[in-house]
Structure formats: structure tokens, C-alpha cells
mmCIF file of N, CA, C and O in Angstrom:
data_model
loop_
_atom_site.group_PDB
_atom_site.id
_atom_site.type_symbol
_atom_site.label_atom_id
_atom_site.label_comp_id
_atom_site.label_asym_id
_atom_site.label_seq_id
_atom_site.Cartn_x
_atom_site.Cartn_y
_atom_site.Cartn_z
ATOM 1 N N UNK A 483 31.120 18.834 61.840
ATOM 2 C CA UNK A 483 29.961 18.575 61.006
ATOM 3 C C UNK A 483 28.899 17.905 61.873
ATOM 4 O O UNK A 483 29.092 17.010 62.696
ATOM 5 N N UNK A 484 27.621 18.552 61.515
ATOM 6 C CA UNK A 484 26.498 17.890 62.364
ATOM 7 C C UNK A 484 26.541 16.423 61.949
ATOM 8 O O UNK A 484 27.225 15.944 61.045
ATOM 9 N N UNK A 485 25.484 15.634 62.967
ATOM 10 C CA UNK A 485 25.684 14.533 61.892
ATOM 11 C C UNK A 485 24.240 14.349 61.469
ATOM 12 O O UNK A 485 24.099 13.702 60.431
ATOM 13 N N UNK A 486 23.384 14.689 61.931
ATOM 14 C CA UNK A 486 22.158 15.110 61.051
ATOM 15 C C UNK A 486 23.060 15.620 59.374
ATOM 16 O O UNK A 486 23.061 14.787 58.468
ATOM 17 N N UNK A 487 23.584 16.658 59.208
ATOM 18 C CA UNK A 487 23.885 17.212 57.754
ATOM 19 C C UNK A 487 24.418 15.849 57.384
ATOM 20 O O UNK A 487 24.072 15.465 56.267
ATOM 21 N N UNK A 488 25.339 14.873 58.224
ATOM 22 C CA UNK A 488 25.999 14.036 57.399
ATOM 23 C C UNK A 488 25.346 12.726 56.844
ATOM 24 O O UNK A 488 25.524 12.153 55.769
ATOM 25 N N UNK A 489 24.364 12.365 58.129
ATOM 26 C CA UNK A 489 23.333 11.241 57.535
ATOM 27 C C UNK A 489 22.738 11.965 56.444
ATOM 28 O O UNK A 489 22.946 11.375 55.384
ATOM 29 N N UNK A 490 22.055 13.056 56.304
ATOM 30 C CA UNK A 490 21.383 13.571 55.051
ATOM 31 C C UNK A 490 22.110 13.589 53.781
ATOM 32 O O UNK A 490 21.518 13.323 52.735
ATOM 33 N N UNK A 491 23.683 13.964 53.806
ATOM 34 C CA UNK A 491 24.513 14.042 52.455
ATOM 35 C C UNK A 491 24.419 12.270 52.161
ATOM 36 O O UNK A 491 24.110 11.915 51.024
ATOM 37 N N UNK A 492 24.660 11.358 53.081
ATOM 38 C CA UNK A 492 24.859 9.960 52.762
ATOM 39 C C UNK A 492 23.837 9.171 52.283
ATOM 40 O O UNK A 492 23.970 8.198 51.540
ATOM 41 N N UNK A 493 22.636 9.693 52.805
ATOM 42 C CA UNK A 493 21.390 9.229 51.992
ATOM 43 C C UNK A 493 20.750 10.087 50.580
ATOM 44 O O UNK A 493 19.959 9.694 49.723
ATOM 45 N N UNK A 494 21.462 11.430 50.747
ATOM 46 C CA UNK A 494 21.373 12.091 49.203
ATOM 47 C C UNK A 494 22.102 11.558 48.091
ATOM 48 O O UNK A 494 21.638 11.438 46.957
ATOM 49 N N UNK A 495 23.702 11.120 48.590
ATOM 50 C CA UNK A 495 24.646 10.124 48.155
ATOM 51 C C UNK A 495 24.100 8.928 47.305
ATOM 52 O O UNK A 495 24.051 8.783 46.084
ATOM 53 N N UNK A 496 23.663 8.030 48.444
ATOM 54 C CA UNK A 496 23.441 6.846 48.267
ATOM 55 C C UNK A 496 21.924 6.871 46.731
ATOM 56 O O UNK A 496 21.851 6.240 45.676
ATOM 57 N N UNK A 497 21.003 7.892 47.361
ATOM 58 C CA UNK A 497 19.550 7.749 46.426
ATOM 59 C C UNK A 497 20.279 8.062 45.159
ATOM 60 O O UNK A 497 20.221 7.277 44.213
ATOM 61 N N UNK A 498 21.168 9.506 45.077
ATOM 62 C CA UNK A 498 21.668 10.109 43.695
ATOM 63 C C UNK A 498 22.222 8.848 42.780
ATOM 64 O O UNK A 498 22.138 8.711 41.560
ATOM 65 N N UNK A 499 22.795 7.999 43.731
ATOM 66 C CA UNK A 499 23.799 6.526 42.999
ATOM 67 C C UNK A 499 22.652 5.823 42.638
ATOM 68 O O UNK A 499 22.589 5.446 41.467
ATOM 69 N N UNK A 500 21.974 5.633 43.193
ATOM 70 C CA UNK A 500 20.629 4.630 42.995
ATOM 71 C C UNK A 500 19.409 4.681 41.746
ATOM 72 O O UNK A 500 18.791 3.825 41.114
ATOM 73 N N UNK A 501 19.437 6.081 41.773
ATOM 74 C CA UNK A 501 18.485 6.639 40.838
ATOM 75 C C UNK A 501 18.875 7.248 39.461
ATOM 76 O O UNK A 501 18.084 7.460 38.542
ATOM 77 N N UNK A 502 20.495 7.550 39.451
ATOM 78 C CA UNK A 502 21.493 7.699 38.180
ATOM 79 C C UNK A 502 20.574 7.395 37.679
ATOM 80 O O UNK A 502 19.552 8.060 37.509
ATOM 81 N N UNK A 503 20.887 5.954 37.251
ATOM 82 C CA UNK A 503 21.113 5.035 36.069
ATOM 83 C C UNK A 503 19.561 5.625 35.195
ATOM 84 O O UNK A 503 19.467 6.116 34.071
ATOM 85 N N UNK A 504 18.351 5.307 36.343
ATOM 86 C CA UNK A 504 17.274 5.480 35.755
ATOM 87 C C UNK A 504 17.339 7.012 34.890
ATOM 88 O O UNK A 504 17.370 7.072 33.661
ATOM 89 N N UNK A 505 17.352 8.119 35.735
ATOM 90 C CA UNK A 505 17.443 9.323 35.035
ATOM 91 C C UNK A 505 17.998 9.377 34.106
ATOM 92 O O UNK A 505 17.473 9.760 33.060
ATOM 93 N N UNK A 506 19.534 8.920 34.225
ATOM 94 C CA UNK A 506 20.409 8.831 32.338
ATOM 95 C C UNK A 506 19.154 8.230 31.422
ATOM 96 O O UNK A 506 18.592 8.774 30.471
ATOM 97 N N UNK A 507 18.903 6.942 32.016
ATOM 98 C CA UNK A 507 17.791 6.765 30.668
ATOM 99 C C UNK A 507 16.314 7.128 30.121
ATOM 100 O O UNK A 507 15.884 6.755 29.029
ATOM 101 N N UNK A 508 15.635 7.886 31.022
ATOM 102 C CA UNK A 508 14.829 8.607 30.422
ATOM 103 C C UNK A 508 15.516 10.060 30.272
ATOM 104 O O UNK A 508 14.697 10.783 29.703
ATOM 105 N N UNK A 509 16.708 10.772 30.562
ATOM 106 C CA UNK A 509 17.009 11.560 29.689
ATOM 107 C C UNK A 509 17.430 10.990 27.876
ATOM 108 O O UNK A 509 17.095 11.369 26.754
ATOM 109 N N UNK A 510 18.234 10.018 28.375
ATOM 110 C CA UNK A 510 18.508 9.532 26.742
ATOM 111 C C UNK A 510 17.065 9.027 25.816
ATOM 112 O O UNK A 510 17.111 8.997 24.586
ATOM 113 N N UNK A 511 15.947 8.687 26.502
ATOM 114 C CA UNK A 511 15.044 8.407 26.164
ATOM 115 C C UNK A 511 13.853 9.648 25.630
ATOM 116 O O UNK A 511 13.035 9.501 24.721
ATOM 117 N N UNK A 512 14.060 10.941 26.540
ATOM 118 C CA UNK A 512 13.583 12.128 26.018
ATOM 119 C C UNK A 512 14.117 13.017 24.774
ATOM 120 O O UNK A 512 13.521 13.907 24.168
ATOM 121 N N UNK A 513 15.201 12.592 24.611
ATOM 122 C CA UNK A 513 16.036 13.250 23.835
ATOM 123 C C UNK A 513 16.010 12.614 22.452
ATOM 124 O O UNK A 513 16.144 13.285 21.429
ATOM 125 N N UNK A 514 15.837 11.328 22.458
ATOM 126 C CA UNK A 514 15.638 10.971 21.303
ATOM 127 C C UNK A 514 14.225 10.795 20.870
ATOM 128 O O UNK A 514 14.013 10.047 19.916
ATOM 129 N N UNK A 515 13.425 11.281 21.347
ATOM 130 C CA UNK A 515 12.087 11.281 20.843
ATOM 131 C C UNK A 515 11.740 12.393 20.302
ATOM 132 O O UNK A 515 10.958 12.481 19.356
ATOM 133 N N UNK A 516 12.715 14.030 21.284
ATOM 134 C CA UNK A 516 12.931 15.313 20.530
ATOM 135 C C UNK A 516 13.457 15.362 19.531
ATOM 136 O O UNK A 516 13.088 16.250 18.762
ATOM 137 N N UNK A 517 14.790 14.228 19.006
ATOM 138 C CA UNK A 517 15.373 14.070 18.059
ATOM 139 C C UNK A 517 14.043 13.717 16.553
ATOM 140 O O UNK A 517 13.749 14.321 15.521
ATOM 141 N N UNK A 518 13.700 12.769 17.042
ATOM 142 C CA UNK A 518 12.354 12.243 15.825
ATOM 143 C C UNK A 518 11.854 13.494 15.929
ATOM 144 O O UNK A 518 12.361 14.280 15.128
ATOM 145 N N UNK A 519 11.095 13.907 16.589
ATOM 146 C CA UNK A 519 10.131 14.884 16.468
ATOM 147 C C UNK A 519 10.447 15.947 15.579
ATOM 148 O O UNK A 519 9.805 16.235 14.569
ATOM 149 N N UNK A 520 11.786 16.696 16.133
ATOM 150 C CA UNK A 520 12.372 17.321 15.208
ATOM 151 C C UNK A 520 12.698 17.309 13.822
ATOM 152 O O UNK A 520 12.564 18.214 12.999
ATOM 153 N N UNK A 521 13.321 15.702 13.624
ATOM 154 C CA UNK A 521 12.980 15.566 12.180
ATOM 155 C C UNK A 521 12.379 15.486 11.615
ATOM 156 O O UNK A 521 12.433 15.854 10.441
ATOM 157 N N UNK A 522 11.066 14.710 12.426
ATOM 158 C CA UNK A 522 9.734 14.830 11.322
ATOM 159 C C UNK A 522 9.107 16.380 10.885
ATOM 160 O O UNK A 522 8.638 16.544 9.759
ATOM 161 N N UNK A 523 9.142 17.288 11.709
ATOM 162 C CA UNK A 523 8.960 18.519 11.472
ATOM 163 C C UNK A 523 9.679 19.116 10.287
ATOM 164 O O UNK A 523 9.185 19.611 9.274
ATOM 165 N N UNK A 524 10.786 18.987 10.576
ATOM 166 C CA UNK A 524 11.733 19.110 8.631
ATOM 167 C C UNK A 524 11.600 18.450 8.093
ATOM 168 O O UNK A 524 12.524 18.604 7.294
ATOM 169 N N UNK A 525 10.919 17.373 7.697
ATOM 170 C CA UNK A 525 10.706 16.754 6.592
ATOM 171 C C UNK A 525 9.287 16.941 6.283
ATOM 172 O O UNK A 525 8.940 16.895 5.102
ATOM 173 N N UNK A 526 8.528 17.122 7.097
ATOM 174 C CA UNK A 526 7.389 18.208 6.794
ATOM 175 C C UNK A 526 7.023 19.172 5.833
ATOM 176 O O UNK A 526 6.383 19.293 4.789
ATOM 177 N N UNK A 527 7.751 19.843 6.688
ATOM 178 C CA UNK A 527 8.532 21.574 5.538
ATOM 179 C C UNK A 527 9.158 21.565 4.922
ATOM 180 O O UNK A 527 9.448 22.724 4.626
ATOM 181 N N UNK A 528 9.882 20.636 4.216
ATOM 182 C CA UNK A 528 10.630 20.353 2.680
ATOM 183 C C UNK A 528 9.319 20.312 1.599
ATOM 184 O O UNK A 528 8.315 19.605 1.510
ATOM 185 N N UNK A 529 9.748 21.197 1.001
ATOM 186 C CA UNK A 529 8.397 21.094 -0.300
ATOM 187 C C UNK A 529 8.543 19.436 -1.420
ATOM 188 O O UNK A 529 9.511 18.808 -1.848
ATOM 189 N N UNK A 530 7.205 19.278 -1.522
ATOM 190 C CA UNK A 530 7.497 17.800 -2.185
ATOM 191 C C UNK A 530 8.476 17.642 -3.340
ATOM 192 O O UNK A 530 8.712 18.452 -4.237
ATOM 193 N N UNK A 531 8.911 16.637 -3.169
ATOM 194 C CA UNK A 531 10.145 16.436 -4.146
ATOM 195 C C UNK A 531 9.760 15.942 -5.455
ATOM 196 O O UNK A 531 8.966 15.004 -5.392
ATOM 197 N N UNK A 532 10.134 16.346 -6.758
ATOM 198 C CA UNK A 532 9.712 15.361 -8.158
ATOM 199 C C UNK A 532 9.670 13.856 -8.087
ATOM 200 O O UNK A 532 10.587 13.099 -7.770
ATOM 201 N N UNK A 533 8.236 13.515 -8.500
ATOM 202 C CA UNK A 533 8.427 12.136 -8.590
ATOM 203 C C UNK A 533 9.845 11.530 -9.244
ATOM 204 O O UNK A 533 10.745 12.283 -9.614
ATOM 205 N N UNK A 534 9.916 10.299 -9.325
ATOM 206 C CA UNK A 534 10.738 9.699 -10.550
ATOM 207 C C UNK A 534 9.980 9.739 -12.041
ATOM 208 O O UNK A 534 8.779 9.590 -12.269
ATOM 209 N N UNK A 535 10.778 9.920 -12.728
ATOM 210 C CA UNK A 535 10.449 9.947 -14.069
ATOM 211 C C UNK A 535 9.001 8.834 -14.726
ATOM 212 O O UNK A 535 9.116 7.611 -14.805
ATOM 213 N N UNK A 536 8.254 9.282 -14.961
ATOM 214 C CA UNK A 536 7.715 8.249 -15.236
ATOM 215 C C UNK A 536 7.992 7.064 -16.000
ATOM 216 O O UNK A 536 7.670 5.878 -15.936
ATOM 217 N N UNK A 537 8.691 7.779 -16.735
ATOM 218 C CA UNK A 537 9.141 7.177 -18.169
ATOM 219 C C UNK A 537 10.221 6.241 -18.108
ATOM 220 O O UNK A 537 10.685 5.533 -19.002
ATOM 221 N N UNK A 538 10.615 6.380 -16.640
ATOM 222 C CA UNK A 538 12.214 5.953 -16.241
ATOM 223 C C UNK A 538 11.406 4.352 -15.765
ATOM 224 O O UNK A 538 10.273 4.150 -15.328
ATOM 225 N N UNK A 539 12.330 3.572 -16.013
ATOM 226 C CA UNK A 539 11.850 2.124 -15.683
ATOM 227 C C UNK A 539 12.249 2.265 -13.875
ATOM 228 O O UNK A 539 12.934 3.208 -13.478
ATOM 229 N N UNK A 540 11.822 1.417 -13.115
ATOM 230 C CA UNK A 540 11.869 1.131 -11.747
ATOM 231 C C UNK A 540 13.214 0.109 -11.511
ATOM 232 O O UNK A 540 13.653 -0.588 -12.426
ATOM 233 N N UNK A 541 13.632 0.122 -10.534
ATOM 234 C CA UNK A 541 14.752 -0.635 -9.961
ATOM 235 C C UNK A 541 13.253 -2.518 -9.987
ATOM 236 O O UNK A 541 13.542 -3.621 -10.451
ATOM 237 N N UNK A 542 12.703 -2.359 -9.724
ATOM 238 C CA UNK A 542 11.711 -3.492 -10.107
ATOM 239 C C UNK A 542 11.240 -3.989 -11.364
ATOM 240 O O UNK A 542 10.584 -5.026 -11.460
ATOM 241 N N UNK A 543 11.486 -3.443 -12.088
ATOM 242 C CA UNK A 543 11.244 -3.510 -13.317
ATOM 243 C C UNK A 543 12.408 -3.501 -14.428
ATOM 244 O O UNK A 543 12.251 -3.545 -15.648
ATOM 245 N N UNK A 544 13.946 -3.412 -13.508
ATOM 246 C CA UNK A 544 15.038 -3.366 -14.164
ATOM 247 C C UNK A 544 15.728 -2.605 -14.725
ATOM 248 O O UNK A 544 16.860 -2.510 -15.198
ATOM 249 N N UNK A 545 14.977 -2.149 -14.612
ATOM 250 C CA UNK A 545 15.889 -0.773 -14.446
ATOM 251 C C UNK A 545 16.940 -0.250 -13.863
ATOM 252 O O UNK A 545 16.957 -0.658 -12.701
ATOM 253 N N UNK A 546 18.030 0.604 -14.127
ATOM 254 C CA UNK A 546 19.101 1.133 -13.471
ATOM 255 C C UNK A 546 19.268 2.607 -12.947
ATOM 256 O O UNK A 546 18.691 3.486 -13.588
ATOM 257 N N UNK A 547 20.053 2.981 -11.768
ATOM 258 C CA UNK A 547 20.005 4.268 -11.800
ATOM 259 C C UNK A 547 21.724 4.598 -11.794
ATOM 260 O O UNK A 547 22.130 5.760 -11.819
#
């Protein structure tokens, strides 16, 4: 093995160990922002839901459900 190739694998080594951590967390950090995004988009496109009853008293007002 050259050792040019081998200093290069040991400093590809060493940066890949170094720079992990960061990458895991802006992947986990991209992913959950696709996650929101995504949901807000379906909850978007759900057609509006029936109010509550009007007539129905409120959990504030003492009501029960």
C-alpha cells in the first residue's frame, strides 16, 4: 500500500469520525422538518370538520363529552 493512499484513508477516517456526529444531526434535523411539513400539508387537505354543536355546552362552561 502506498502510503500517500494510506495517509489519505486516515485523514478520510479521522474527518468521517469528526464530522459524524454533526451530519446525524442535521440529517435528524432535516427530516423532521419534512416530517411537519408533511403534516401540515394533510391537514390542509382534510376538508373542514363540523363545528361542535352549538347547542352543546363547552368543556368551559361544564359541560361534558
Amino acid at each position: 500500500m502506498d502510503y500517500d493512499v494510506a495517509g489519505f484513508t486516515l485523514a478520510f477516517a479521522a474527518a468521517a469520525r469528526s464530522f459524524a456526529p454533526d451530519v446525524w444531526f442535521l440529517v435528524r434535523r432535516l427530516l423532521g422538518a419534512g416530517v411537519r411539513l408533511g403534516a401540515q400539508a394533510l391537514v390542509e387537505q382534510q376538508p373542514p370538520s363540523p363545528a361542535a354543536q352549538p347547542d352543546a355546552a363547552s368543556l368551559d362552561e361544564g359541560g361534558r363529552r
